[in-house]
Coordinates of C-alpha atoms and ligand atoms in Angstrom, one line a residue:
M1 CA 36.1 -37.7 59.5
A2 CA 33.3 -37.5 61.9
L3 CA 31.4 -34.3 61.8
S4 CA 28.6 -33.4 64.0
E5 CA 25.3 -33.0 62.2
I6 CA 24.0 -29.7 60.9
S7 CA 22.7 -27.2 63.4
P8 CA 19.5 -25.4 62.7
S9 CA 21.3 -22.3 63.8
Y10 CA 23.4 -22.4 60.8
A11 CA 21.5 -24.9 58.7
G12 CA 22.0 -24.5 55.1
S13 CA 22.9 -20.9 55.2
R14 CA 23.7 -20.1 51.6
V15 CA 24.7 -17.3 49.4
L16 CA 21.5 -15.7 48.3
P17 CA 21.2 -14.0 45.0
P18 CA 20.8 -10.2 45.5
N19 CA 17.1 -10.3 44.6
D20 CA 16.5 -12.7 47.6
L21 CA 17.9 -10.2 50.1
S22 CA 14.5 -8.8 51.0
S23 CA 13.3 -12.1 52.2
R24 CA 15.9 -12.4 55.0
P25 CA 15.2 -11.5 58.6
I26 CA 16.6 -8.2 59.6
N27 CA 18.7 -9.5 62.5
P28 CA 20.7 -12.6 61.7
L29 CA 21.6 -13.2 65.3
L30 CA 17.9 -13.1 66.4
A31 CA 17.1 -15.8 63.8
F32 CA 20.1 -17.8 65.0
K33 CA 18.9 -17.6 68.6
N34 CA 15.3 -18.4 67.8
R35 CA 16.2 -21.5 65.9
R36 CA 18.9 -22.8 68.1
P37 CA 17.2 -25.1 70.5
S38 CA 15.7 -27.6 68.1
L39 CA 18.7 -29.9 67.8
P40 CA 21.0 -31.2 70.5
C41 CA 24.6 -30.1 70.5
S42 CA 25.7 -33.5 69.5
A43 CA 23.7 -33.2 66.3
R44 CA 25.3 -30.0 65.2
R45 CA 27.5 -29.6 62.3
I46 CA 30.4 -27.2 62.3
P47 CA 29.2 -23.8 61.4
R48 CA 31.6 -21.7 59.4
I49 CA 32.2 -18.1 59.1
L50 CA 33.5 -17.8 55.7
C51 CA 35.3 -15.3 53.6
S52 CA 35.4 -15.7 49.9
V53 CA 37.9 -14.5 47.5
S54 CA 35.3 -14.6 44.8
P55 CA 35.6 -11.5 42.8
N56 CA 31.9 -11.0 42.2
Q57 CA 31.3 -9.6 45.7
V58 CA 28.0 -11.4 46.5
Q59 CA 26.7 -10.1 49.8
A60 CA 24.9 -12.9 51.7
P61 CA 23.6 -12.9 55.2
A62 CA 23.8 -15.7 57.7
L63 CA 20.3 -16.8 57.2
S64 CA 18.5 -19.3 55.2
A65 CA 15.3 -21.0 54.7
T66 CA 17.0 -24.2 53.9
P67 CA 15.6 -26.9 56.1
A68 CA 17.8 -28.4 58.8
G69 CA 19.8 -31.3 57.6
A70 CA 20.1 -30.0 54.1
A71 CA 23.8 -29.7 53.8
S72 CA 25.1 -26.6 52.2
K73 CA 28.6 -25.4 51.5
R74 CA 28.1 -22.3 53.5
E75 CA 26.8 -23.0 57.0
C76 CA 27.8 -19.9 58.9
F77 CA 27.2 -17.6 61.7
G78 CA 25.4 -14.3 61.4
V79 CA 27.3 -11.5 59.8
F80 CA 30.3 -13.7 59.1
C81 CA 28.4 -15.4 56.3
T82 CA 28.8 -12.3 54.2
T83 CA 30.8 -13.1 51.2
Y84 CA 33.5 -10.6 50.4
D85 CA 36.5 -10.2 48.3
L86 CA 39.6 -10.4 50.5
K87 CA 41.8 -9.8 47.5
A88 CA 40.2 -6.4 47.1
A89 CA 40.8 -5.6 50.8
D90 CA 44.4 -6.8 50.3
K91 CA 44.8 -4.2 47.6
T92 CA 43.5 -1.2 49.6
K93 CA 44.9 -2.2 53.0
S94 CA 48.2 -3.9 52.1
W95 CA 47.1 -6.8 54.3
K96 CA 49.1 -10.0 54.5
G97 CA 47.6 -13.3 53.5
L98 CA 45.0 -14.8 55.9
I99 CA 46.3 -17.1 58.6
N100 CA 44.4 -19.9 60.3
I101 CA 44.5 -20.0 64.1
A102 CA 43.0 -22.9 65.9
V103 CA 42.1 -22.6 69.6
S104 CA 41.0 -25.4 71.8
G105 CA 39.0 -24.9 75.0
A106 CA 37.6 -21.9 73.1
A107 CA 34.6 -21.5 75.4
G108 CA 36.7 -21.2 78.5
M109 CA 37.9 -18.3 80.5
I110 CA 41.4 -18.1 79.1
S111 CA 40.1 -18.1 75.6
N112 CA 37.6 -15.5 76.4
H113 CA 40.5 -13.1 77.0
L114 CA 42.7 -14.4 74.3
L115 CA 40.3 -14.5 71.3
F116 CA 39.6 -10.8 71.4
K117 CA 43.3 -10.0 71.5
L118 CA 43.9 -12.2 68.5
A119 CA 41.0 -10.6 66.6
S120 CA 42.1 -7.1 67.4
G121 CA 45.4 -7.4 65.7
E122 CA 47.5 -6.9 68.8
V123 CA 49.1 -10.4 68.5
F124 CA 49.9 -10.9 64.8
G125 CA 49.8 -7.2 63.8
P126 CA 47.4 -4.7 62.3
D127 CA 48.0 -5.9 58.8
Q128 CA 47.4 -9.6 59.4
P129 CA 43.8 -10.9 58.7
I130 CA 43.0 -14.0 60.7
A131 CA 40.6 -16.9 60.6
L132 CA 39.7 -18.3 64.0
K133 CA 38.9 -22.0 64.3
L134 CA 37.4 -22.7 67.7
L135 CA 37.3 -26.1 69.2
G136 CA 34.9 -26.9 72.1
S137 CA 33.2 -29.9 73.5
D138 CA 29.5 -31.0 73.1
R139 CA 29.0 -29.6 76.6
S140 CA 30.4 -26.2 75.8
F141 CA 28.9 -25.9 72.4
Q142 CA 26.3 -23.3 73.3
A143 CA 28.9 -21.2 75.1
L144 CA 31.0 -21.5 72.0
E145 CA 28.1 -20.1 70.0
G146 CA 28.0 -17.2 72.5
V147 CA 31.7 -16.6 72.0
A148 CA 31.2 -16.4 68.2
M149 CA 28.3 -14.0 68.7
E150 CA 30.5 -11.7 70.8
L151 CA 33.2 -11.9 68.2
E152 CA 30.6 -10.9 65.6
D153 CA 29.4 -8.0 67.7
S154 CA 33.0 -6.7 68.0
L155 CA 33.3 -5.7 64.4
Y156 CA 37.0 -6.5 64.1
P157 CA 38.2 -5.7 60.6
L158 CA 41.0 -8.3 60.7
L159 CA 38.7 -11.2 61.7
R160 CA 37.7 -12.6 58.4
E161 CA 36.5 -16.1 59.3
V162 CA 35.3 -18.0 62.4
S163 CA 34.3 -21.6 62.6
I164 CA 33.3 -23.6 65.7
G165 CA 33.2 -27.3 66.2
T166 CA 33.8 -30.2 68.4
D167 CA 36.0 -32.4 66.1
P168 CA 39.7 -31.6 66.1
Y169 CA 40.1 -33.2 62.7
E170 CA 37.7 -30.6 61.3
V171 CA 38.7 -27.6 63.4
F172 CA 42.5 -28.0 62.9
Q173 CA 42.2 -28.2 59.1
D174 CA 45.1 -26.1 57.7
A175 CA 45.8 -24.5 61.1
E176 CA 49.0 -22.5 61.1
W177 CA 48.8 -21.9 64.8
A178 CA 47.2 -24.2 67.3
L179 CA 46.7 -22.8 70.8
L180 CA 45.7 -25.7 72.8
I181 CA 44.1 -24.5 76.0
G182 CA 41.4 -27.1 76.7
A183 CA 42.1 -29.6 79.5
K184 CA 40.3 -31.1 82.4
P185 CA 41.2 -29.5 85.7
R186 CA 42.3 -31.9 88.5
G187 CA 39.2 -32.6 90.5
P188 CA 38.9 -33.6 94.2
G189 CA 40.4 -37.0 94.9
M190 CA 41.9 -37.3 91.4
E191 CA 45.5 -38.6 91.4
R192 CA 48.0 -36.7 89.3
A193 CA 48.6 -39.8 87.3
G194 CA 44.9 -39.8 86.5
L195 CA 45.0 -36.2 85.4
L196 CA 48.1 -37.0 83.2
D197 CA 46.1 -39.8 81.6
I198 CA 42.8 -38.0 81.1
N199 CA 44.4 -34.9 79.6
G200 CA 47.1 -37.0 77.8
Q201 CA 44.3 -38.8 75.9
I202 CA 43.0 -35.4 74.8
Y203 CA 46.4 -34.2 73.7
A204 CA 47.2 -37.6 71.9
K205 CA 44.0 -37.2 69.9
Q206 CA 44.7 -33.5 69.1
G207 CA 48.3 -34.4 68.1
K208 CA 47.0 -37.0 65.7
A209 CA 44.5 -34.5 64.3
L210 CA 47.2 -31.9 63.8
N211 CA 49.4 -34.5 62.1
D212 CA 46.6 -35.3 59.7
V213 CA 45.1 -32.0 58.8
A214 CA 47.1 -29.0 60.0
S215 CA 49.6 -27.0 58.1
R216 CA 52.9 -29.0 57.9
N217 CA 54.6 -26.0 59.7
V218 CA 51.9 -25.4 62.3
K219 CA 53.2 -23.9 65.5
V220 CA 51.6 -25.4 68.6
I221 CA 51.3 -23.8 72.0
V222 CA 50.1 -26.1 74.7
V223 CA 48.5 -24.4 77.7
G224 CA 46.3 -27.1 79.2
N225 CA 48.0 -28.7 82.2
P226 CA 50.2 -30.5 82.8
C227 CA 51.4 -28.6 79.8
N228 CA 54.9 -29.9 79.4
T229 CA 53.9 -33.5 79.3
N230 CA 50.7 -32.7 77.3
A231 CA 53.0 -31.0 74.7
L232 CA 55.3 -34.1 74.6
I233 CA 52.3 -36.4 74.1
C234 CA 51.0 -34.1 71.4
L235 CA 54.2 -34.0 69.4
K236 CA 54.8 -37.7 69.7
N237 CA 51.4 -38.2 68.1
A238 CA 52.3 -35.8 65.3
P239 CA 55.4 -37.3 63.8
N240 CA 55.0 -35.4 60.5
I241 CA 55.2 -32.0 62.2
P242 CA 58.6 -30.9 63.4
A243 CA 59.0 -31.5 67.2
K244 CA 60.5 -28.0 67.4
N245 CA 57.2 -26.5 66.5
F246 CA 55.6 -27.6 69.9
H247 CA 55.7 -25.3 72.9
A248 CA 54.5 -25.6 76.5
L249 CA 53.4 -22.3 78.0
T250 CA 55.9 -21.2 80.7
R251 CA 55.7 -17.6 79.6
L252 CA 53.3 -16.9 82.5
D253 CA 55.9 -18.1 84.9
E254 CA 58.5 -15.9 83.2
N255 CA 56.2 -12.9 83.6
R256 CA 55.5 -13.7 87.2
A257 CA 59.3 -13.9 87.9
K258 CA 59.9 -10.6 86.2
C259 CA 57.2 -9.0 88.3
Q260 CA 58.7 -10.3 91.5
L261 CA 62.2 -9.2 90.7
A262 CA 61.0 -5.7 89.6
L263 CA 59.1 -5.3 92.8
K264 CA 62.1 -6.3 95.0
A265 CA 64.5 -4.0 93.0
G266 CA 62.0 -1.1 92.9
V267 CA 62.1 -0.9 89.1
F268 CA 59.5 -1.1 86.4
Y269 CA 59.3 -4.7 85.0
D270 CA 60.5 -3.7 81.6
K271 CA 63.9 -3.3 83.2
V272 CA 64.1 -7.1 83.9
S273 CA 65.5 -9.2 81.0
N274 CA 67.0 -12.6 80.3
M275 CA 64.5 -14.3 82.6
T276 CA 64.6 -18.0 82.2
I277 CA 62.2 -20.5 83.6
W278 CA 63.8 -23.9 83.5
G279 CA 61.8 -27.1 83.4
N280 CA 58.3 -28.0 84.2
H281 CA 55.3 -25.7 84.6
S282 CA 54.9 -27.0 88.2
T283 CA 56.1 -26.2 91.6
T284 CA 59.6 -27.7 90.7
Q285 CA 60.1 -25.0 88.0
V286 CA 63.3 -23.0 88.3
P287 CA 63.1 -19.2 87.9
D288 CA 66.8 -18.5 87.1
F289 CA 68.0 -15.4 88.9
L290 CA 71.7 -16.3 88.1
N291 CA 71.3 -15.3 84.4
A292 CA 68.5 -12.8 84.7
K293 CA 69.3 -9.1 84.5
I294 CA 68.0 -5.8 85.8
N295 CA 68.9 -2.7 83.8
G296 CA 71.4 -4.9 82.0
M297 CA 73.2 -5.9 85.3
P298 CA 73.1 -9.4 86.8
V299 CA 70.2 -9.7 89.2
T300 CA 72.5 -10.9 92.0
E301 CA 74.4 -7.5 91.8
V302 CA 71.2 -5.6 92.1
I303 CA 69.4 -7.8 94.6
T304 CA 72.2 -9.0 96.9
D305 CA 69.9 -10.9 99.3
I306 CA 70.7 -14.3 97.9
K307 CA 68.6 -16.0 100.6
W308 CA 65.6 -14.1 99.4
L309 CA 66.3 -15.1 95.8
K310 CA 66.8 -18.7 96.6
E311 CA 63.8 -19.0 98.9
E312 CA 61.1 -16.4 98.8
F313 CA 61.4 -15.3 95.2
T314 CA 61.7 -18.9 93.9
E315 CA 58.8 -20.2 95.9
R316 CA 56.6 -17.2 95.1
V317 CA 57.0 -17.8 91.4
Q318 CA 56.5 -21.6 91.7
K319 CA 53.3 -21.2 93.7
R320 CA 51.9 -18.0 92.3
G321 CA 49.2 -19.9 90.4
G322 CA 48.0 -21.6 93.6
V323 CA 47.9 -18.3 95.6
L324 CA 45.9 -16.8 92.8
I325 CA 43.4 -19.7 92.9
Q326 CA 43.0 -19.1 96.6
K327 CA 42.1 -15.5 96.0
W328 CA 40.0 -15.9 92.8
G329 CA 38.6 -19.3 93.4
R330 CA 39.7 -20.3 89.9
S331 CA 42.8 -20.5 87.8
S332 CA 44.5 -17.5 86.3
A333 CA 42.8 -16.6 83.1
A334 CA 43.6 -13.0 82.0
S335 CA 47.3 -13.2 82.8
T336 CA 47.5 -16.6 81.1
A337 CA 46.0 -15.1 78.0
V338 CA 48.4 -12.2 78.1
S339 CA 51.3 -14.6 78.4
I340 CA 50.1 -16.6 75.4
V341 CA 50.1 -13.4 73.5
D342 CA 53.6 -12.6 74.7
G343 CA 54.7 -16.1 73.8
I344 CA 53.4 -15.8 70.2
R345 CA 54.8 -12.3 69.8
S346 CA 58.2 -13.5 70.9
L347 CA 58.1 -16.0 68.0
V348 CA 56.8 -13.6 65.4
T349 CA 59.0 -10.6 66.3
P350 CA 62.8 -10.6 66.5
T351 CA 64.1 -11.0 70.1
P352 CA 65.7 -7.8 71.3
E353 CA 69.5 -8.0 71.1
G354 CA 71.0 -9.9 74.0
D355 CA 67.7 -10.9 75.5
W356 CA 65.8 -14.1 75.4
F357 CA 62.4 -15.6 76.4
S358 CA 61.3 -18.8 78.1
S359 CA 59.3 -21.5 76.4
G360 CA 58.8 -25.2 77.1
V361 CA 60.4 -26.8 74.0
Y362 CA 61.6 -30.2 72.9
S363 CA 64.8 -30.9 74.7
T364 CA 66.5 -33.2 72.2
G365 CA 69.8 -31.5 71.0
N366 CA 69.9 -28.9 73.8
P367 CA 73.3 -27.5 74.7
Y368 CA 72.8 -27.6 78.5
G369 CA 73.1 -31.3 79.2
I370 CA 69.4 -31.6 80.0
A371 CA 67.8 -35.0 79.4
E372 CA 66.7 -35.5 75.8
D373 CA 63.2 -36.3 74.6
I374 CA 61.1 -34.3 77.1
V375 CA 59.5 -30.8 76.8
F376 CA 61.5 -28.6 79.1
S377 CA 61.4 -24.8 79.5
M378 CA 64.6 -23.2 78.3
P379 CA 65.8 -19.8 77.1
C380 CA 65.0 -19.1 73.4
R381 CA 65.7 -16.4 70.8
S382 CA 63.7 -15.8 67.6
K383 CA 64.4 -14.0 64.4
G384 CA 60.7 -13.3 64.2
D385 CA 60.0 -16.1 61.7
G386 CA 58.0 -18.2 64.1
D387 CA 61.0 -20.4 64.9
Y388 CA 63.6 -20.1 67.7
E389 CA 67.1 -21.1 68.7
L390 CA 68.2 -21.9 72.2
A391 CA 70.4 -19.3 73.9
K392 CA 74.0 -20.4 74.3
D393 CA 75.4 -17.6 76.5
V394 CA 74.0 -19.1 79.7
I395 CA 75.9 -19.7 82.9
F396 CA 75.3 -22.4 85.6
D397 CA 76.3 -22.8 89.2
D398 CA 75.8 -25.8 91.5
Y399 CA 72.5 -24.4 92.9
L400 CA 71.0 -23.9 89.5
R401 CA 72.2 -27.4 88.3
E402 CA 70.7 -29.0 91.3
R403 CA 67.4 -27.3 90.9
I404 CA 67.3 -28.2 87.2
K405 CA 68.0 -31.8 88.0
K406 CA 64.9 -31.9 90.3
T407 CA 62.5 -30.5 87.7
E408 CA 64.1 -32.7 85.0
A409 CA 63.5 -35.8 87.2
E410 CA 59.9 -34.8 87.6
L411 CA 59.4 -34.5 83.8
L412 CA 61.1 -37.9 83.2
A413 CA 58.7 -39.4 85.7
E414 CA 55.7 -37.8 84.0
K415 CA 57.0 -39.2 80.7
R416 CA 57.2 -42.7 82.1
C417 CA 53.7 -42.3 83.3
V418 CA 52.3 -41.5 79.8
A419 CA 54.4 -44.0 77.9
H420 CA 51.1 -45.6 76.7
L421 CA 50.2 -42.3 75.0
T422 CA 53.6 -41.6 73.4
G423 CA 54.0 -45.0 71.7
E424 CA 56.7 -46.1 74.1
G425 CA 55.2 -49.1 75.7
N426 CA 53.6 -49.6 79.1
A427 CA 53.2 -46.7 81.5
Y428 CA 54.9 -46.8 84.8
C429 CA 53.9 -44.1 87.3
D430 CA 56.5 -43.3 90.0
L431 CA 55.8 -39.6 90.3
P432 CA 57.6 -37.7 93.0
E433 CA 55.2 -37.1 95.9
D434 CA 55.5 -33.3 95.8
T435 CA 54.8 -33.0 92.1
M436 CA 52.2 -30.3 91.8
L437 CA 50.9 -27.9 89.3
P438 CA 51.3 -24.3 90.4
G439 CA 47.6 -24.3 91.3
E440 CA 47.6 -27.5 93.3
Q441 CA 49.0 -26.6 96.7
Ligands
LIG1 C1 48.8 -21.2 86.8 O1 50.0 -21.3 86.8 O2 48.2 -20.2 87.1 C2 48.0 -22.4 86.5 O3 48.7 -23.3 85.7 C3 47.5 -23.0 87.8 C4 46.7 -24.3 87.6 O4 47.1 -25.3 88.2 O5 45.7 -24.2 87.0

């Protein structure tokens, strides 16, 4: 597996015996900063922030006089190089076992919101220590170091390890969660087919890496757009991981739909439940007002303006990302991070009785008559074990069926367009003309 070379920032950090401690610089970050520029990013090796379960409690800082290039077992970042006894912490704090969370696009805006939520315990719980494995690109490597520094400065008790790197085969090692955010945005003049191909290549590679090195039960949430088809590519390239473990993030769309319904009905948004987003995270997505409820009543009984529901509400949700880009000048980041948190929490906590949540999941075996073998957003329920079942108590009318057909056709077209990346022969791109990401209008 190809690793980048050792970085002087982390070079040869090692566990120093206690009588060496006086020789270390006082501020590990300062030393890190001062030494950083001497090797290019591409020559860096993955630095690790390690925790040790060794019982002898050696306290070692992030610094070392070991020359660059001398590989050590413990290249690490600042304070995280301290070796500590997690088992002892387990005893006093009744913590659960450490879980490994990989995040791609880790130097980006979404991650910058997400990582601190993960580290604080608000996602996996206050008794769940975590290891963060951050994947970036050569171009973003310095920013990734900055992210690691901020995590370090935040003194999160539950954050026990951090590693950063540019090789998915290294970063995804033993990952139990993979939050795949990194993707190239569609640039001026780029065809959607081109975007599907460029990002598809990334997700094919990451799927292969997950297949080779991640936990066999890794849960994967694909955020990078076009997320449904990226998730399909990813799962097709990871045949040894259950297809059911792959999700495309449509929780942001669910949250947007809940907000719009709550605004119209004049209620707080926690009163809106059973909100399904069907299909693609694109402007063909279907926010389902037929099955959604407000205060436990069908939305159509609370909001009787069906024209508004079919037109304004639907379009507002479909195009919310684009309107936001017009205002912000960039894609949603904080609300996307929040929706990733919501999506994970929906999988690790039992779904409230009668309710469900939306996620883009593998469609094979679905009870709704939706085409098989695509990643399609549907209503899910979880027992809180990381897994989900599709909700069965769902009703359809002609309008809903017709809308679902449209988003299904779009996803089938996207699938044909990436056949070369899913192992299904030659790609053939006949994408509907109006196919757009929420942010593309
Ligand atoms: C969003 O829904 O906010 C984003 O997916 C928009 C985009 O195209 O980046």
